[in-house]
XYZ file of C-alpha atoms in Angstrom:
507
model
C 58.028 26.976 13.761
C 56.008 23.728 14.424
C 53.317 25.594 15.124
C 52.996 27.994 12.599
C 53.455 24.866 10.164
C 50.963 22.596 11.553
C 48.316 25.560 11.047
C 49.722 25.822 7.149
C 49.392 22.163 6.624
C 45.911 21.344 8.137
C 45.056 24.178 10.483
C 42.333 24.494 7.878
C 40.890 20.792 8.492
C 37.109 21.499 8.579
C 34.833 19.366 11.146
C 32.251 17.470 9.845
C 28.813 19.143 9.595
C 26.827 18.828 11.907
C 23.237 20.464 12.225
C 20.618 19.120 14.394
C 16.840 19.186 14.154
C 17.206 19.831 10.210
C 13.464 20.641 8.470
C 14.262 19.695 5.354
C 10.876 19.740 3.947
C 11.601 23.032 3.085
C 12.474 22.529 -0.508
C 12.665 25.943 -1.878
C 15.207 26.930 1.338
C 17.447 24.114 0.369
C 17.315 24.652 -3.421
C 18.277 28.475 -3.184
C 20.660 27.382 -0.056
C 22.385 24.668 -2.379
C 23.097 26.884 -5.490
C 27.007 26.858 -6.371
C 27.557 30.061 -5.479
C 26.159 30.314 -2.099
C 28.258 27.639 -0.942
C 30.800 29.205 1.271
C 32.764 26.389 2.513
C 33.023 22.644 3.633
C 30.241 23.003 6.359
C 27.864 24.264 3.429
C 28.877 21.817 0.888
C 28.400 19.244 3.794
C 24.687 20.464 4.622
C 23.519 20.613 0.757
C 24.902 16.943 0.735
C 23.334 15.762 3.659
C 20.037 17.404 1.693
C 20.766 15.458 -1.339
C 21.123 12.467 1.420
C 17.341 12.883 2.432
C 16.148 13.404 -1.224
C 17.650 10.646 -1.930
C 16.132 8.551 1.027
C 12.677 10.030 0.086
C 13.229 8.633 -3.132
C 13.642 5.142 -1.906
C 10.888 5.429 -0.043
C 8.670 6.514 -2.697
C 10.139 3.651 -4.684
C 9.214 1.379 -1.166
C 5.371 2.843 -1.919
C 5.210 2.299 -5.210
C 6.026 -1.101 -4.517
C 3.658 -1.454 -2.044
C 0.900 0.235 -4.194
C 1.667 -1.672 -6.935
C 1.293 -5.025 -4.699
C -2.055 -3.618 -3.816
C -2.586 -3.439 -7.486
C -1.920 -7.299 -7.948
C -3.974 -7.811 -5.193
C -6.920 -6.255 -6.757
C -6.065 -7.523 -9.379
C -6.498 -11.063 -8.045
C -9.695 -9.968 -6.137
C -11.116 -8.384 -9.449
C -10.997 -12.211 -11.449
C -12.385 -13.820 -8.306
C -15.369 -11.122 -7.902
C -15.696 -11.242 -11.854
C -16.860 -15.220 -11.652
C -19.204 -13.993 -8.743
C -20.740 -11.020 -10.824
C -20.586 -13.509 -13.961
C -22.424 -16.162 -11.285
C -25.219 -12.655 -10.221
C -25.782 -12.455 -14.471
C -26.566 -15.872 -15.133
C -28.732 -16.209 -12.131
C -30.373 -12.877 -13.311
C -31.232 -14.319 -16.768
C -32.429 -17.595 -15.525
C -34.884 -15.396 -13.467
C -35.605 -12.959 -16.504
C -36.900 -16.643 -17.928
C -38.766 -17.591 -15.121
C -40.448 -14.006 -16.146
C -41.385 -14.548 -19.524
C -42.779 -17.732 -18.002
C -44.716 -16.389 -15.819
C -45.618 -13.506 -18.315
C -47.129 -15.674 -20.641
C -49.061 -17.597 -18.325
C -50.487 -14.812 -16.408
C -51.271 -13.353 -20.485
C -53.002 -17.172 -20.781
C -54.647 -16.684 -18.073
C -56.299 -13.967 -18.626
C -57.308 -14.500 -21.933
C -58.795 -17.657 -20.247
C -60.810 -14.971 -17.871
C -61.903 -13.073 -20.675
C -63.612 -16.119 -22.605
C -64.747 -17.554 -19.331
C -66.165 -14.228 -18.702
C -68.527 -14.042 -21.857
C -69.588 -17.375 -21.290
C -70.649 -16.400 -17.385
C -72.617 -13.971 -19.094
C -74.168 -16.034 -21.754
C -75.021 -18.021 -19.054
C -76.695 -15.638 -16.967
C -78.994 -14.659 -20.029
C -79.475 -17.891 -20.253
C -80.833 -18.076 -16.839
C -82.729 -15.104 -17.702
C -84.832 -16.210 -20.476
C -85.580 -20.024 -18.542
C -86.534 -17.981 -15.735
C -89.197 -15.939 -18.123
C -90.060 -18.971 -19.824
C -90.633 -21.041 -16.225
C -92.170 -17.608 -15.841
C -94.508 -17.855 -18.648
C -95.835 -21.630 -18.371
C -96.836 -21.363 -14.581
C -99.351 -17.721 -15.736
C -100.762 -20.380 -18.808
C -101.407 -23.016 -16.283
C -102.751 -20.469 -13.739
C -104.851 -19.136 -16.603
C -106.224 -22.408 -17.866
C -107.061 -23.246 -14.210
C -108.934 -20.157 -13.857
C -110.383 -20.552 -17.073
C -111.490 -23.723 -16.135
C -113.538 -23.222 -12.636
C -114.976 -19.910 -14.054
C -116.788 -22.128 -16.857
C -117.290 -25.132 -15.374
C -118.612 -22.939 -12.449
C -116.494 -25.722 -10.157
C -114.488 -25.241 -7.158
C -112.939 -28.905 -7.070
C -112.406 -31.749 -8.804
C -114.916 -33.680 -6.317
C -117.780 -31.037 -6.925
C -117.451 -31.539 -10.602
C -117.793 -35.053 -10.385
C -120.968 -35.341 -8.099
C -122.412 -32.485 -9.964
C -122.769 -34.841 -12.804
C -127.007 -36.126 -13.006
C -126.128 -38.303 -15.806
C -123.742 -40.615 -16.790
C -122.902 -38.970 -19.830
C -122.075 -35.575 -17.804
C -119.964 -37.806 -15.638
C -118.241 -38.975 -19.209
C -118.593 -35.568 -20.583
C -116.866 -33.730 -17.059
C -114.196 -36.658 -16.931
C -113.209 -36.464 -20.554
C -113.058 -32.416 -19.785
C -110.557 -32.934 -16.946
C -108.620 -35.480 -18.722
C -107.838 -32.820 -21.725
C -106.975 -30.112 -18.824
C -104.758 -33.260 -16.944
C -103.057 -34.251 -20.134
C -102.749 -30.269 -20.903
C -101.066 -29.163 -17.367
C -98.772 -32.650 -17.456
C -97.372 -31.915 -20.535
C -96.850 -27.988 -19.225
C -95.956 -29.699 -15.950
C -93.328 -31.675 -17.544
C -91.925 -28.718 -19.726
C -91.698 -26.593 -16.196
C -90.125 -29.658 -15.249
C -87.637 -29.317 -17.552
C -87.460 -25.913 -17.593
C -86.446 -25.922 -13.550
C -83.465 -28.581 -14.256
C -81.765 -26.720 -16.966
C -82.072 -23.311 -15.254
C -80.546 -25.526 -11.926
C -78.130 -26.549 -14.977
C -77.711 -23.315 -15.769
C -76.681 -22.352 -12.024
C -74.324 -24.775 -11.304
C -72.364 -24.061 -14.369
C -72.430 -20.356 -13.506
C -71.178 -21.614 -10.184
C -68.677 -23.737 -12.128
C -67.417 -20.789 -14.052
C -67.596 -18.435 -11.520
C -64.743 -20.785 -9.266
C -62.356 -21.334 -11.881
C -62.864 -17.262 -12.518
C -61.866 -17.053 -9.262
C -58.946 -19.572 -9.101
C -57.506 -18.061 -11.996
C -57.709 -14.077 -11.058
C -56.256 -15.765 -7.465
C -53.475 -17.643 -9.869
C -53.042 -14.199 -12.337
C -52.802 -12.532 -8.622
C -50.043 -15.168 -7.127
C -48.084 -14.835 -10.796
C -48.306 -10.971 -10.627
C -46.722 -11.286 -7.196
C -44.027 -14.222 -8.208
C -43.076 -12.039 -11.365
C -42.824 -9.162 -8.777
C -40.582 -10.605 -6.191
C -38.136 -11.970 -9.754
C -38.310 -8.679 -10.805
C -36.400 -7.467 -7.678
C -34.737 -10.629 -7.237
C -33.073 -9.398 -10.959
C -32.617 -6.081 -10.125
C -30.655 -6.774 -6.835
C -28.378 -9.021 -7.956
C -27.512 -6.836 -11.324
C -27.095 -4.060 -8.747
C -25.035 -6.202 -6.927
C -23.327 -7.281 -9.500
C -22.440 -3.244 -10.424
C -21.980 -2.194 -6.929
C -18.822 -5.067 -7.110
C -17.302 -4.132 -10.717
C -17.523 -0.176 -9.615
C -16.395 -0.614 -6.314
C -12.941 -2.721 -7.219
C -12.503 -0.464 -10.726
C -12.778 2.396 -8.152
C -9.646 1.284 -6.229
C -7.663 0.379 -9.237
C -8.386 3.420 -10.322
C -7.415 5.643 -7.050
C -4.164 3.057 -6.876
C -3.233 4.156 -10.183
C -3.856 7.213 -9.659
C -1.796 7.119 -6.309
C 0.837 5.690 -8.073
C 0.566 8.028 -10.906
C 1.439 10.545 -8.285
C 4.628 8.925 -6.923
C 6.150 8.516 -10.001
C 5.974 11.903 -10.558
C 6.994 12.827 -7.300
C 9.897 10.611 -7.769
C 10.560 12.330 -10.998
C 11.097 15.923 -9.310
C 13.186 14.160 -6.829
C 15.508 12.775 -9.252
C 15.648 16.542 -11.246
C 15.983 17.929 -7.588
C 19.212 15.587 -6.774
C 20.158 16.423 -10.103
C 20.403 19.802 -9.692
C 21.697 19.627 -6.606
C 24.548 17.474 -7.574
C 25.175 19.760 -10.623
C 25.621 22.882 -8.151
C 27.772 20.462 -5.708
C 30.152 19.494 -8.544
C 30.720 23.264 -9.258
C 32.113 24.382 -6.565
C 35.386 25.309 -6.938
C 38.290 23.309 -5.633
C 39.597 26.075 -3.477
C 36.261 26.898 -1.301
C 36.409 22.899 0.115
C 39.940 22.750 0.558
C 41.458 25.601 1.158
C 44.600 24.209 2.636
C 45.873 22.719 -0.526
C 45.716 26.547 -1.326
C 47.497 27.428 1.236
C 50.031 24.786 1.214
C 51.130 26.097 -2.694
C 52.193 29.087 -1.051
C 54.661 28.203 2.293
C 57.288 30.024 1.340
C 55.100 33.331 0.651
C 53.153 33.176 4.104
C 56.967 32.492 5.647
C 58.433 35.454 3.692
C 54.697 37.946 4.736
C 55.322 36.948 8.196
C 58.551 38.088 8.077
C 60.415 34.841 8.808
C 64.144 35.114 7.021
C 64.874 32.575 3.926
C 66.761 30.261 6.355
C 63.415 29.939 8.414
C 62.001 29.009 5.159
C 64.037 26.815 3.977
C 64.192 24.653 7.515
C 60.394 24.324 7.006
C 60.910 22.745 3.279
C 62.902 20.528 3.688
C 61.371 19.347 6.992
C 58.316 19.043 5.183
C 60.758 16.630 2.740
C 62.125 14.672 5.263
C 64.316 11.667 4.453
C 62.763 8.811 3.877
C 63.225 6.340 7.129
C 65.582 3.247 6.130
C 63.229 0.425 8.093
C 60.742 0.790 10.629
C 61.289 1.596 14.499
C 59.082 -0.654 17.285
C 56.870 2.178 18.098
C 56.580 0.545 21.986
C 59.345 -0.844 23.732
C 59.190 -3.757 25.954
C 55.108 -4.127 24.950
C 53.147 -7.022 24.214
C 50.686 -7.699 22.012
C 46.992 -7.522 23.758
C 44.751 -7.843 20.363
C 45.236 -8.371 16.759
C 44.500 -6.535 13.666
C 41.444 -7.262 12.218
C 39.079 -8.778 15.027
C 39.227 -9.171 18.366
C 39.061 -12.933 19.748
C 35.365 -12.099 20.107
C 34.686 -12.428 16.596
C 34.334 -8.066 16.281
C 36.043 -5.847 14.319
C 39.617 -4.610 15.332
C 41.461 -2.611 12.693
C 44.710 -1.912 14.810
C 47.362 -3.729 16.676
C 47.110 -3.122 20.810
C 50.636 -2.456 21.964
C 50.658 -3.165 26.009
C 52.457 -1.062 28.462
C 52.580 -0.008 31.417
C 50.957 3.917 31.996
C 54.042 6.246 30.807
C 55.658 4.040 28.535
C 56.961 6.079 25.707
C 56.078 5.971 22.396
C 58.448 6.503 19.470
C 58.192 7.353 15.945
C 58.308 4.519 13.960
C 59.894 6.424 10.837
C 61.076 10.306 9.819
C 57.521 12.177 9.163
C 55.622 15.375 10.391
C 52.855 14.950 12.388
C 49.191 15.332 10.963
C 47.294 15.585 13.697
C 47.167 15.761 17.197
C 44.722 15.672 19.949
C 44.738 15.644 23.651
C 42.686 16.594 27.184
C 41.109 13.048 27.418
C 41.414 11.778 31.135
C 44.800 8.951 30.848
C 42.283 6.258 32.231
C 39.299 5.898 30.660
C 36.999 2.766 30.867
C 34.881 0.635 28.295
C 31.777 2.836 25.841
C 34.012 6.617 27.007
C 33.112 8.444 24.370
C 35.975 10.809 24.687
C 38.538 11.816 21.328
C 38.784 14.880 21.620
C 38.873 16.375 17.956
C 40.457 12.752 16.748
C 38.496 9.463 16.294
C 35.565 9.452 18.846
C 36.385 7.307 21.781
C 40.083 7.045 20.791
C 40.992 9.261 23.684
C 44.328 11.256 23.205
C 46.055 10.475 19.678
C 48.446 10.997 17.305
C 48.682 10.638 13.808
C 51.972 10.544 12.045
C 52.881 11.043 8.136
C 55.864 9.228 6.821
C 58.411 8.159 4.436
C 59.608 4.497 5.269
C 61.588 2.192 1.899
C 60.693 4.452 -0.569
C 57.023 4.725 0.278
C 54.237 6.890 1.891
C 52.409 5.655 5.205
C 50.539 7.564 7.770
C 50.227 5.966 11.087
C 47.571 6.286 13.868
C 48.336 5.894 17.441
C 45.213 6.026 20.153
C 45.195 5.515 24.240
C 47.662 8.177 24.689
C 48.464 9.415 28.378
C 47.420 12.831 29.470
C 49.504 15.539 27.754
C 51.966 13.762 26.024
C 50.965 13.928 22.831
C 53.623 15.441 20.269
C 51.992 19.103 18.819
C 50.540 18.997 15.649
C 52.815 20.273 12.431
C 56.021 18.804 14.607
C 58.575 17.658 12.587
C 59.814 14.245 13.457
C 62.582 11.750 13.075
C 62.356 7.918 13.071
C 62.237 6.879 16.905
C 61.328 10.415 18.301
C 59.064 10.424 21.256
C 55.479 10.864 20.229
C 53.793 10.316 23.348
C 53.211 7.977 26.302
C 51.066 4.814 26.959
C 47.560 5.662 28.414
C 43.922 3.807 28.528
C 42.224 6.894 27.685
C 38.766 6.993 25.912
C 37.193 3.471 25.227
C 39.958 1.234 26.621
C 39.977 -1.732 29.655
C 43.733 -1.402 30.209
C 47.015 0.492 29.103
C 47.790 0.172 25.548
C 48.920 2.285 22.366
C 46.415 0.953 19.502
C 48.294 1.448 16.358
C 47.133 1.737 12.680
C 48.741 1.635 9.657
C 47.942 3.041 6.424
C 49.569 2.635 2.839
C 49.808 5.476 0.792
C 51.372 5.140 -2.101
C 54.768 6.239 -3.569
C 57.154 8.335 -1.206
C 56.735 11.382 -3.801
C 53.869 12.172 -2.919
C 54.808 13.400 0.698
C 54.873 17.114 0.420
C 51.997 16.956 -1.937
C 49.816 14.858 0.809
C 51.173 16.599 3.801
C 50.580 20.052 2.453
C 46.511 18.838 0.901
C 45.632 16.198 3.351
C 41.680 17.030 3.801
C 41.558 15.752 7.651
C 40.204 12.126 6.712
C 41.533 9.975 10.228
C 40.852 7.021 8.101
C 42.781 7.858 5.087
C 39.905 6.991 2.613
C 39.921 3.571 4.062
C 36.896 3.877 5.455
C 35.877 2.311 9.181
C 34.059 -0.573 10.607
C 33.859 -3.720 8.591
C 33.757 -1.169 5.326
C 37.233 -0.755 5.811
C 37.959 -4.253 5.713
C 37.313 -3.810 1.611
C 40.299 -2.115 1.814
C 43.170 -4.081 3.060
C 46.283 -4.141 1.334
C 46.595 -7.783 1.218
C 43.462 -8.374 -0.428
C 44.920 -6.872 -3.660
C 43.780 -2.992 -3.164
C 45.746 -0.225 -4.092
C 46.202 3.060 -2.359
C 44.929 4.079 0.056
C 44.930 0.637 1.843
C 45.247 -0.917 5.120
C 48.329 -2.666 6.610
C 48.188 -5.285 9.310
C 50.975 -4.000 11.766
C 51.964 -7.861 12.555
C 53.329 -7.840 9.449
C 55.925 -5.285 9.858
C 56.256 -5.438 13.890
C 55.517 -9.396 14.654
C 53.414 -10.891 16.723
């Protein structure tokens, strides 16, 4: 009978899913695997949410990028205004130089207009040169012709035979007055060579003259040319520069943006995809999760199919609807209190209340209930970090949990550290101060204790109604760890809540 109500009640109780090595990348496997339909039970509706889990923590880590991209977008950003005085800095430096090349421009266009002049005056020079030079040219062939002239007629080879060729003093007057006329003649053509030499040497050195300053200005027009050259590329680098920078930085902006363009909408399909899956998650009906509330709704029916009589049926209801308990029963006799509820002296976490015993003390009921749960096969000593439960809490080593009706209300109430094999059966009905089991150190424990938890419920009422839907939860929708320290009763919480033992058993 025990049995065969214990599998009614929560024989159904599924395990929590548990696949390792998931690829979840593959998004069209999930999507068609977490479709409303296809989910077949609590181990599928378990695996779609652990799905929606990882979409949901890609998501956050998209969101984490975003962030990231969009601090790389400040930082830009930032870098952009700094680089913007420094191409602002290449522009002005590139018109100051574009100056410095008009500058240069016009003089080198001075300069050459200067060559040009100076050019047509070298060359009216030169003619000049020319024509003294023919004119020089022309009074040394008169005086060369007079001279001739002269000693053909005169029939005289020098001045000396002239003179003491004279036989009279009149031929002496005669031949003097002669030579004087040819004297005064070749002075005066003397002096005009004369002249004519120093202004064609006049002539020369202004030539000369002209000549250097045409070369110091085609070397200046040359020394511009190459100035207004070098500026030139002086200009062009830095406006290159100056590009090169503005492209470069509106190049990454760009690519973040467009990175970040990308994420959003890659956040986007997540969101539809947790969407949908949530959708298909809330459509599943009530009766593929929990089938035992199902099964609970008909007792009597399985009874009656298995061919149990009425009176068989009727013992299981109203065990089921057992009395409530008038008070609570010690659940350890003779034990001491080890640790307290709430934290250990340590500082951690301790949600129970550690009844000490000696190994084989028993352990009662502590009110009229059915038992939820039970698990066993943990060695009775185990030691501190054994991971052993069995199908209970992990490391709680062999347990009990125990539904019941105590003053009008509903508790369940979880007792750990059992001793090898003396845990009650699960679905056994029980009365207030029953043996339950018998002190152990099983699973994580450093000594023999019961640990002991107790959990509000709400109104009495509701005892058939829990006992016959209860969906396996060991902590009662209290949750564990400091989480379920949210959830204490005396904090002002409603059901489901915790209860601190001490204040029901003492200290």
């Amino acid at each position: 009978m025990a049995t065969l109500l214990a599998a009614l009640i929560i024989g159904c109780t599924l395990s929590a899913w548990a696949e390792e090595d998931v690829d979840y990348t593959d998004t069209s496997y999930w999507m068609e695997r977490c479709v409303s339909d296809q989910i077949q039970g609590m181990e599928d509706y378990q695996a779609c949410e652990a799905y929606r889990e990882y979409v949901k923590s890609t998501s956050e880590s998209l969101q984490g990028t975003l962030a990231s991209l969009d601090t790389e977008k400040e930082a830009i950003s930032e870098n952009l205004a700094m680089y913007g005085l420094e191409i602002e800095q290449y522009r002005q430096e590139s018109k100051e130089l574009s100056n410095e090349i008009s500058a240069l421009q016009a003089k080198i266009d001075d300069n050459e207009v200067q060559i040009a002049t100076l050019q047509l005056e070298v060359e009216a020079t030169e003619r000049g040169i020319l024509a003294k030079e023919e004119e020089l040219s022309d009074l040394k062939e008169k005086v060369k012709d007079r001279i001739s002239f002269y000693q053909v007629n005169m029939r005289l080879n020098s001045y000396a035979d002239v003179l003491l060729g004279a036989k009279t003093f009149g031929d002496l007057l005669r031949i003097v007055a002669a030579f004087s006329s040819v004297t005064q003649f070749d002075n005066r053509v003397a002096g005009e060579i004369e002249e004519a030499v120093a202004a064609l040497d006049d002539a020369k050195e202004a030539l000369n003259q002209e000549q250097s300053q045409l070369v110091v200005l085609t070397n200046e027009i040359a020394e511009n040319k190459e100035n207004l050259e070098n500026k030139r590329n002086d200009v062009l680098a830095k406006q290159y520069l100056a590009e090169m920078v503005q492209e470069e930085y509106e190049k990454q902006q760009a690519e973040l943006e467009a990175r970040s363009a990308t994420v959003v909408a890659d956040m986007e399909d997540i969101v539809k995809k947790m969407n949908s899956i949530s959708d298909e998650l809330d459509n599943v009906p009530d009766s593929v999760l929990h089938p035992e509330k199902y099964a609970a709704t008909v007792i009597s029916e399985t009874f009656a199919e298995s061919g149990i009589d009425a009176e068989a049926a009727a013992e299981a209801e109203a065990a089921v609807n057992a009395a409530a308990s008038q008070g609570w029963i010690y659940p350890v006799p003779g034990a001491v209190r080890s640790a307290g509820t709430w934290a250990y002296s340590s500082g951690y976490v301790h949600l129970g209340y550690d009844f000490a015993a000696p190994i084989g003390t028993r352990i009662r009921a502590v009110g009229n209930g059915v038992i939820l749960k039970s698990s066993d096969g943990c060695p009775t000593y185990g030691y501190i970090g054994c991971q052993c439960g069995g199908s209970g809490s992990p490391m709680g080593g062999n347990q009990v949990y125990l539904l019941t009706k105590v003053n009008g209300s509903l508790y369940a109430v979880k007792y750990l550290h059992m001793e090898l094999g003396s845990p009650i059966a699960q679905g056994s009905i029980v009365n207030a101060g029953d043996v339950i089991g018998r002190v152990g150190t099983s699973g994580n424990s450093s000594g023999a204790h019961c640990h002991i938890e107790i959990f509000y419920l709400g109104s009495a009422d509701l005892f058939t109604t829990y006992a016959t839907t209860w969906n396996g939860d060991l902590s009662f929708g209290c949750g564990w760890g400091t989480a379920a320290l949210a959830r204490r009763c005396s904090s002002g919480v409603g059901a489901p809540c915790r209860l601190r033992p001490e204040d029901i058993f003492g200290y």
